[in-house]
Short mmCIF file of C-alpha atoms in Angstrom, two decimals:
data_model
loop_
_atom_site.label_atom_id
_atom_site.label_comp_id
_atom_site.label_asym_id
_atom_site.label_seq_id
_atom_site.Cartn_x
_atom_site.Cartn_y
_atom_site.Cartn_z
CA UNK A 385 28.55 35.09 4.19
CA UNK A 386 31.30 32.50 3.78
CA UNK A 387 33.07 30.86 6.68
CA UNK A 388 35.43 28.01 6.83
CA UNK A 389 33.84 24.71 7.84
CA UNK A 390 36.69 23.75 10.10
CA UNK A 391 36.09 26.70 12.45
CA UNK A 392 34.74 25.79 15.84
CA UNK A 393 31.04 25.81 15.92
CA UNK A 394 30.93 28.26 18.80
CA UNK A 395 32.61 30.89 16.69
CA UNK A 396 29.73 30.72 14.27
CA UNK A 397 26.94 30.89 16.75
CA UNK A 398 25.16 34.16 16.90
CA UNK A 399 22.28 35.49 19.03
CA UNK A 400 18.70 34.74 17.97
CA UNK A 401 16.35 31.79 18.19
CA UNK A 402 15.49 29.27 15.53
CA UNK A 403 12.36 31.17 14.41
CA UNK A 404 14.10 34.60 14.49
CA UNK A 405 15.28 34.70 10.92
CA UNK A 406 15.49 37.29 8.14
CA UNK A 407 12.73 37.21 5.50
CA UNK A 408 15.25 35.89 2.96
CA UNK A 409 15.78 32.81 5.02
CA UNK A 410 12.03 32.16 5.21
CA UNK A 411 11.68 32.71 1.51
CA UNK A 412 14.35 30.06 0.82
CA UNK A 413 12.97 27.76 3.52
CA UNK A 414 9.55 27.92 1.73
CA UNK A 415 11.10 27.15 -1.63
CA UNK A 416 13.02 24.16 0.07
CA UNK A 417 9.70 22.79 1.18
CA UNK A 418 8.44 22.84 -2.42
CA UNK A 419 11.63 21.36 -3.71
CA UNK A 420 11.55 18.51 -1.29
CA UNK A 421 7.99 17.83 -2.16
CA UNK A 422 9.33 16.55 -5.42
CA UNK A 423 10.96 13.60 -3.66
CA UNK A 424 7.90 12.05 -2.26
CA UNK A 425 5.26 13.61 -4.44
CA UNK A 426 5.35 10.74 -6.86
CA UNK A 427 5.08 7.93 -4.16
CA UNK A 428 1.29 7.76 -4.12
CA UNK A 429 1.00 7.64 -7.93
CA UNK A 430 3.70 4.95 -8.72
CA UNK A 431 1.14 2.07 -8.99
CA UNK A 432 -1.25 4.32 -11.07
CA UNK A 433 1.65 5.22 -13.46
CA UNK A 434 2.66 1.57 -13.76
CA UNK A 435 -0.97 0.52 -14.51
CA UNK A 436 -1.95 3.32 -16.85
CA UNK A 437 1.30 3.40 -18.82
CA UNK A 438 1.73 -0.38 -18.81
CA UNK A 439 5.14 -0.24 -17.10
CA UNK A 440 6.98 -2.64 -14.72
CA UNK A 441 7.92 -1.69 -11.19
CA UNK A 442 11.58 -1.39 -12.19
CA UNK A 443 10.64 0.97 -15.15
CA UNK A 444 8.53 3.16 -12.91
CA UNK A 445 11.31 3.27 -10.29
CA UNK A 446 13.45 5.02 -12.98
CA UNK A 447 11.48 8.16 -12.07
CA UNK A 448 13.62 8.17 -8.89
CA UNK A 449 16.77 6.84 -10.58
CA UNK A 450 16.92 9.59 -13.28
CA UNK A 451 16.10 12.25 -10.70
CA UNK A 452 18.75 11.14 -8.20
CA UNK A 453 21.39 10.35 -10.80
CA UNK A 454 21.23 13.73 -12.49
CA UNK A 455 20.99 15.52 -9.07
CA UNK A 456 24.15 13.67 -7.81
CA UNK A 457 26.25 14.40 -10.89
CA UNK A 458 25.06 17.92 -11.18
CA UNK A 459 26.14 18.49 -7.59
CA UNK A 460 29.69 18.63 -8.98
CA UNK A 461 29.00 21.74 -10.94
CA UNK A 462 26.81 23.58 -8.45
CA UNK A 463 29.79 25.33 -6.80
CA UNK A 464 31.25 26.30 -10.17
CA UNK A 465 28.04 27.95 -11.21
CA UNK A 466 27.06 29.65 -7.99
CA UNK A 467 30.51 31.11 -7.45
CA UNK A 468 30.37 32.73 -10.89
CA UNK A 469 26.76 33.90 -11.18
CA UNK A 470 25.99 34.21 -7.50
CA UNK A 471 23.78 32.39 -5.00
CA UNK A 472 20.52 34.20 -5.89
CA UNK A 473 20.84 33.59 -9.66
CA UNK A 474 21.75 29.89 -9.03
CA UNK A 475 18.75 29.42 -6.80
CA UNK A 476 16.35 31.00 -9.36
CA UNK A 477 17.82 29.05 -12.18
CA UNK A 478 17.30 25.79 -10.32
CA UNK A 479 13.80 26.76 -9.32
CA UNK A 480 12.89 27.72 -12.96
CA UNK A 481 14.26 24.35 -14.20
CA UNK A 482 12.00 22.62 -11.69
CA UNK A 483 8.98 24.49 -12.78
CA UNK A 484 9.63 23.72 -16.55
CA UNK A 485 10.47 20.01 -16.17
CA UNK A 486 7.78 19.24 -13.59
CA UNK A 487 5.20 20.69 -16.08
CA UNK A 488 6.69 18.78 -18.93
CA UNK A 489 6.53 15.55 -16.87
CA UNK A 490 2.80 16.13 -16.41
CA UNK A 491 2.27 16.63 -20.09
CA UNK A 492 4.17 13.45 -21.03
CA UNK A 493 2.45 10.43 -22.41
CA UNK A 494 5.14 7.79 -21.99
CA UNK A 495 7.18 6.36 -19.11
CA UNK A 496 10.41 7.21 -21.04
CA UNK A 497 9.27 10.80 -21.32
CA UNK A 498 8.55 11.16 -17.62
CA UNK A 499 11.90 9.59 -16.72
CA UNK A 500 13.71 11.99 -18.94
CA UNK A 501 11.87 15.00 -17.56
CA UNK A 502 12.52 13.83 -13.99
CA UNK A 503 16.11 13.99 -14.93
CA UNK A 504 15.78 17.63 -15.89
CA UNK A 505 13.94 18.19 -12.67
CA UNK A 506 16.94 16.70 -10.86
CA UNK A 507 19.22 19.19 -12.52
CA UNK A 508 17.14 22.05 -11.20
CA UNK A 509 16.96 20.30 -7.84
CA UNK A 510 20.75 20.06 -7.60
CA UNK A 511 21.27 23.72 -8.38
CA UNK A 512 18.67 24.64 -5.79
CA UNK A 513 19.29 22.35 -2.83
CA UNK A 514 23.14 22.64 -2.64
CA UNK A 515 22.90 26.38 -2.82
CA UNK A 516 19.90 26.71 -0.49
CA UNK A 517 21.64 24.97 2.40
CA UNK A 518 24.65 27.26 2.06
CA UNK A 519 22.40 30.36 1.74
CA UNK A 520 20.27 29.49 4.76
CA UNK A 521 23.45 28.79 6.88
CA UNK A 522 25.08 32.01 5.61
CA UNK A 523 22.10 34.29 6.11
CA UNK A 524 20.76 32.82 9.31
CA UNK A 525 20.97 34.93 12.46
CA UNK A 526 20.81 31.90 14.82
CA UNK A 527 24.11 30.10 13.99
CA UNK A 528 25.05 27.04 11.94
CA UNK A 529 23.35 24.28 14.07
CA UNK A 530 19.89 25.97 14.28
CA UNK A 531 20.10 26.94 10.56
CA UNK A 532 20.69 23.32 9.62
CA UNK A 533 17.71 22.31 11.83
CA UNK A 534 15.60 24.85 9.94
CA UNK A 535 16.79 23.39 6.66
CA UNK A 536 15.97 19.82 7.85
CA UNK A 537 12.60 20.96 8.99
CA UNK A 538 11.84 22.32 5.56
CA UNK A 539 13.07 18.95 4.21
CA UNK A 540 10.75 17.09 6.56
CA UNK A 541 7.70 19.24 5.74
CA UNK A 542 8.32 18.94 2.01
CA UNK A 543 8.73 15.16 2.24
CA UNK A 544 5.54 14.91 4.34
CA UNK A 545 3.30 17.27 2.45
CA UNK A 546 4.53 15.97 -0.94
CA UNK A 547 2.87 12.58 -0.70
CA UNK A 548 -0.28 14.07 0.83
CA UNK A 549 -0.59 16.48 -2.11
CA UNK A 550 0.44 13.80 -4.48
CA UNK A 551 -2.25 11.54 -3.17
CA UNK A 552 -4.95 14.19 -3.37
CA UNK A 553 -4.04 15.37 -6.88
CA UNK A 554 -3.08 11.91 -8.00
CA UNK A 555 -6.63 10.62 -7.18
CA UNK A 556 -7.79 12.96 -9.94
CA UNK A 557 -5.01 12.11 -12.39
CA UNK A 558 -1.48 10.92 -12.10
CA UNK A 559 -0.49 14.13 -13.96
CA UNK A 560 -1.84 16.35 -11.16
CA UNK A 561 1.16 16.15 -8.81
CA UNK A 562 3.57 17.29 -11.56
CA UNK A 563 1.49 20.35 -12.35
CA UNK A 564 1.01 20.99 -8.62
CA UNK A 565 4.74 21.27 -7.99
CA UNK A 566 5.21 23.49 -11.10
CA UNK A 567 2.74 25.98 -9.73
CA UNK A 568 3.95 25.94 -6.13
CA UNK A 569 7.65 26.28 -7.28
CA UNK A 570 6.58 29.16 -9.43
CA UNK A 571 5.18 30.91 -6.37
CA UNK A 572 8.50 30.14 -4.54
CA UNK A 573 10.42 31.61 -7.46
CA UNK A 574 8.53 34.90 -6.99
CA UNK A 575 9.16 34.94 -3.25
CA UNK A 576 12.90 34.41 -3.66
CA UNK A 577 13.18 36.96 -6.44
CA UNK A 578 11.81 39.79 -4.25
CA UNK A 579 12.87 38.70 -0.82
CA UNK A 580 16.38 37.39 -1.24
CA UNK A 581 19.11 40.12 -1.48
CA UNK A 582 22.10 39.73 -3.89
CA UNK A 583 24.64 37.75 -1.80
CA UNK A 584 28.18 38.66 -2.78
CA UNK A 585 30.07 36.15 -4.72
CA UNK A 586 33.08 34.50 -3.14
CA UNK A 587 36.45 36.04 -3.90
CA UNK A 588 37.78 32.79 -5.25
CA UNK A 589 35.58 30.90 -7.82
CA UNK A 590 35.10 27.12 -7.30
CA UNK A 591 36.43 24.57 -9.79
CA UNK A 592 35.25 21.18 -10.87
CA UNK A 593 38.08 19.67 -8.89
CA UNK A 594 36.99 21.13 -5.61
CA UNK A 595 34.39 18.53 -4.62
CA UNK A 596 36.80 15.75 -5.45
CA UNK A 597 39.51 17.43 -3.34
CA UNK A 598 36.97 17.66 -0.57
CA UNK A 599 36.46 13.90 -0.70
CA UNK A 600 40.14 13.47 -0.01
CA UNK A 601 39.35 14.32 3.60
CA UNK A 602 38.51 10.98 5.26
CA UNK A 603 35.69 12.23 7.50
CA UNK A 604 33.76 13.73 4.60
CA UNK A 605 34.27 10.58 2.49
CA UNK A 606 33.15 8.28 5.29
CA UNK A 607 30.01 10.26 5.85
CA UNK A 608 29.33 10.14 2.11
CA UNK A 609 29.79 6.34 1.96
CA UNK A 610 27.53 5.93 4.89
CA UNK A 611 24.89 7.96 3.19
CA UNK A 612 25.33 6.06 -0.01
CA UNK A 613 24.70 2.80 1.75
CA UNK A 614 21.75 3.87 3.89
CA UNK A 615 20.10 5.39 0.79
CA UNK A 616 19.56 1.81 -0.39
CA UNK A 617 17.24 1.44 2.51
CA UNK A 618 15.74 4.91 2.24
CA UNK A 619 14.78 4.65 -1.44
CA UNK A 620 13.63 1.02 -1.07
CA UNK A 621 11.09 2.41 1.37
CA UNK A 622 10.30 5.38 -0.90
CA UNK A 623 10.19 3.75 -4.24
CA UNK A 624 9.24 0.17 -3.58
CA UNK A 625 7.00 -0.03 -0.47
CA UNK A 626 3.96 1.55 -2.24
CA UNK A 627 3.57 -1.62 -4.26
CA UNK A 628 3.12 -3.92 -1.23
CA UNK A 629 0.84 -1.76 0.94
CA UNK A 630 -2.34 -2.46 -1.08
CA UNK A 631 -3.58 1.19 -0.83
CA UNK A 632 -4.91 3.68 -3.33
CA UNK A 633 -3.53 7.07 -3.97
CA UNK A 634 -5.26 8.65 -1.01
CA UNK A 635 -4.09 5.93 1.38
CA UNK A 636 -0.53 5.96 0.25
CA UNK A 637 -0.52 9.77 0.54
CA UNK A 638 -1.70 9.58 4.20
CA UNK A 639 0.94 6.85 5.08
CA UNK A 640 3.77 8.89 3.73
CA UNK A 641 2.35 12.02 5.30
CA UNK A 642 2.55 10.37 8.71
CA UNK A 643 6.01 9.20 7.90
CA UNK A 644 7.17 12.74 6.88
CA UNK A 645 5.57 14.37 9.96
CA UNK A 646 7.58 12.12 12.25
CA UNK A 647 10.66 12.72 10.14
CA UNK A 648 10.19 16.52 10.46
CA UNK A 649 9.44 16.36 14.16
CA UNK A 650 12.41 14.23 15.10
CA UNK A 651 14.73 16.19 12.95
CA UNK A 652 13.91 19.46 14.72
CA UNK A 653 13.19 18.35 18.24
CA UNK A 654 14.85 14.95 18.95
CA UNK A 655 18.09 15.11 16.93
CA UNK A 656 19.48 18.16 18.80
CA UNK A 657 18.83 16.54 22.18
CA UNK A 658 20.69 13.39 21.09
CA UNK A 659 23.40 15.50 19.70
CA UNK A 660 23.92 17.21 23.03
CA UNK A 661 23.76 14.04 25.15
CA UNK A 662 25.60 11.56 22.98
CA UNK A 663 28.26 11.66 20.39
CA UNK A 664 27.13 12.27 16.82
CA UNK A 665 28.71 9.05 15.41
CA UNK A 666 27.10 6.86 18.14
CA UNK A 667 23.75 8.53 17.52
CA UNK A 668 23.87 8.01 13.77
CA UNK A 669 24.95 4.37 14.22
CA UNK A 670 22.10 3.73 16.72
CA UNK A 671 19.37 5.13 14.55
CA UNK A 672 20.61 3.45 11.43
CA UNK A 673 20.72 0.15 13.23
CA UNK A 674 17.07 0.68 14.27
CA UNK A 675 16.23 1.54 10.67
CA UNK A 676 17.90 -1.74 9.63
CA UNK A 677 15.56 -3.66 11.99
CA UNK A 678 12.50 -1.82 10.62
CA UNK A 679 13.51 -2.85 6.99
CA UNK A 680 13.83 -6.47 8.13
CA UNK A 681 10.38 -6.38 9.76
CA UNK A 682 9.03 -4.85 6.46
CA UNK A 683 10.52 -7.85 4.63
CA UNK A 684 8.89 -10.28 7.09
CA UNK A 685 5.63 -8.48 6.76
CA UNK A 686 5.70 -8.64 2.98
CA UNK A 687 6.55 -12.40 3.11
CA UNK A 688 3.58 -12.97 5.41
CA UNK A 689 1.26 -10.85 3.14
CA UNK A 690 0.63 -8.31 5.89
CA UNK A 691 0.28 -4.83 4.40
CA UNK A 692 -0.57 -3.46 7.81
CA UNK A 693 2.97 -4.34 9.07
CA UNK A 694 4.53 -2.54 6.18
CA UNK A 695 2.30 0.50 6.70
CA UNK A 696 3.29 0.78 10.34
CA UNK A 697 6.93 0.28 9.68
CA UNK A 698 7.00 3.00 6.91
CA UNK A 699 5.53 5.50 9.42
CA UNK A 700 7.88 4.48 12.24
CA UNK A 701 10.93 4.73 9.93
CA UNK A 702 10.33 8.45 9.78
CA UNK A 703 11.50 8.71 13.41
CA UNK A 704 14.93 7.24 12.67
CA UNK A 705 15.37 8.91 9.33
CA UNK A 706 14.57 12.38 10.66
CA UNK A 707 17.20 12.10 13.45
CA UNK A 708 19.74 10.70 10.97
CA UNK A 709 19.15 13.49 8.48
CA UNK A 710 19.89 16.24 10.83
CA UNK A 711 22.86 14.62 12.51
CA UNK A 712 24.60 13.58 9.35
CA UNK A 713 24.01 16.96 7.62
CA UNK A 714 25.39 18.84 10.58
CA UNK A 715 28.38 16.49 10.71
CA UNK A 716 29.08 17.10 7.10
CA UNK A 717 29.33 20.83 7.74
CA UNK A 718 32.19 20.20 10.19
CA UNK A 719 33.82 17.22 8.46
CA UNK A 720 36.37 19.07 6.26
CA UNK A 721 38.13 22.43 6.11
CA UNK A 722 36.35 23.49 2.88
CA UNK A 723 33.47 25.82 2.05
CA UNK A 724 30.15 24.58 3.15
CA UNK A 725 28.85 24.57 -0.39
CA UNK A 726 31.69 22.45 -1.56
CA UNK A 727 31.36 19.98 1.37
CA UNK A 728 27.60 19.73 0.66
CA UNK A 729 28.15 19.18 -3.14
CA UNK A 730 30.85 16.51 -2.46
CA UNK A 731 28.78 14.60 0.09
CA UNK A 732 25.59 14.87 -1.98
CA UNK A 733 27.32 13.53 -5.10
CA UNK A 734 28.26 10.39 -3.35
CA UNK A 735 24.97 9.84 -1.50
CA UNK A 736 22.68 10.57 -4.48
CA UNK A 737 24.51 7.84 -6.47
CA UNK A 738 23.10 5.39 -3.97
CA UNK A 739 19.74 6.94 -4.48
CA UNK A 740 20.03 6.50 -8.20
CA UNK A 741 20.88 2.76 -8.10
CA UNK A 742 18.63 1.64 -5.25
CA UNK A 743 15.09 2.38 -6.65
CA UNK A 744 15.68 0.58 -9.92
CA UNK A 745 17.49 -2.27 -8.13
CA UNK A 746 14.63 -2.67 -5.64
CA UNK A 747 12.16 -3.14 -8.55
CA UNK A 748 14.47 -5.63 -10.27
CA UNK A 749 15.02 -7.69 -7.10
CA UNK A 750 11.30 -8.12 -6.63
CA UNK A 751 11.10 -9.22 -10.25
CA UNK A 752 14.13 -11.53 -10.16
CA UNK A 753 13.34 -13.10 -6.69
CA UNK A 754 10.54 -12.33 -4.24
CA UNK A 755 8.43 -9.40 -3.13
CA UNK A 756 10.26 -9.22 0.21
CA UNK A 757 13.82 -9.39 -1.16
CA UNK A 758 14.29 -5.58 -1.73
CA UNK A 759 13.71 -5.00 2.04
CA UNK A 760 16.20 -7.54 3.11
CA UNK A 761 18.75 -6.18 0.66
CA UNK A 762 18.10 -2.63 1.79
CA UNK A 763 18.57 -3.75 5.44
CA UNK A 764 21.94 -5.31 4.70
CA UNK A 765 23.17 -2.16 2.84
CA UNK A 766 22.10 0.13 5.77
CA UNK A 767 23.84 -2.18 8.25
CA UNK A 768 26.99 -2.04 6.13
CA UNK A 769 26.76 1.73 6.38
CA UNK A 770 26.74 1.46 10.22
CA UNK A 771 29.79 -0.85 10.01
CA UNK A 772 31.65 1.65 7.73
CA UNK A 773 30.89 4.44 10.27
CA UNK A 774 32.05 2.56 13.27
CA UNK A 775 35.07 1.10 11.74
CA UNK A 776 36.27 4.63 10.76
CA UNK A 777 35.21 6.27 13.92
CA UNK A 778 38.65 7.73 14.79
CA UNK A 779 38.63 9.70 11.58
CA UNK A 780 35.45 11.35 12.78
CA UNK A 781 36.77 12.33 16.17
CA UNK A 782 36.90 16.07 15.38
CA UNK A 783 33.25 15.93 14.27
CA UNK A 784 32.22 14.49 17.58
CA UNK A 785 34.18 17.13 19.41
CA UNK A 786 32.55 19.94 17.47
CA UNK A 787 29.08 18.59 17.97
CA UNK A 788 29.65 17.85 21.65
CA UNK A 789 30.84 21.40 22.23
#
């Protein structure tokens, strides 16, 4: 079901609660959980990979860089593909690529090989996540806002369970998490195959130019730039903090599990309340400012050789990132008068570029300067995102009005 993203939110609301969804939506949500596991799954095994494959922090961080870079660039073609072969075939193609490249990553014997296969994993991830958001919103019986909350809940659960599973399997072998995702995504592939109906293709096929045209709308571009900047903080936390917590695979898995649980909880239960009470722009600016403070404290904790400080901050950061994820994703769906899938692809292209540069840069900054430098740099970039958001607030007025209604 395709609707114009510029339509008022109330026109899209339908009867039905958050949990009252068709089986197809639950099948996609389950697959989303598995897909998002891939983001945090490698966190607990980063130090182990660095040690066993004799790689530097910046080299190992390329696992995130290749994944995010390919995901971001591939976002530009997701609409072209899905509008021609259909949503179901696009989802299944993405899932199949994740299964193949996750398994190949587990079989690899070099850091270069893993980095390359993570790039292929990113291609599958792009085809899947851009289409999944559009499919969940289109097939949901509870309206856009609740559908996005369900999507963010799946994201939060995947991000939280991923490190926990990665820690357990990683304690056996660093290869374990890769094979684990391959198996789970294969199960998700079967669910989507049999439970998702063939969604009709749009009457007009998307072109490669559509995401770039979408970015000509100031509101969507501003949200993309904000996400690009805060991803420097997000992926500094994800890709670099495991090196300064002095924990084994189990410990890192539990820390990021706690982080992900808070992320999932706040994205589902706290973000909607803030959305109703305050403007979406003010709420995003507030939580990103708090995240900036958390990153600064992590830098101070690292400088003072206090792993406990970093551990607590990582978990607490989940509160603010969960709220931000839901608010900014909902805002993106209302930012420009284009198809949801096009808006999602354009926004994701910009933000994933930040996710591609930041993990590698965090590792390099620690090698060039000091162990705490990546956190300070991440804090500065996140704060710049807040500034960009507030300076351009007038261009986001229609988003605030839609959310407030």
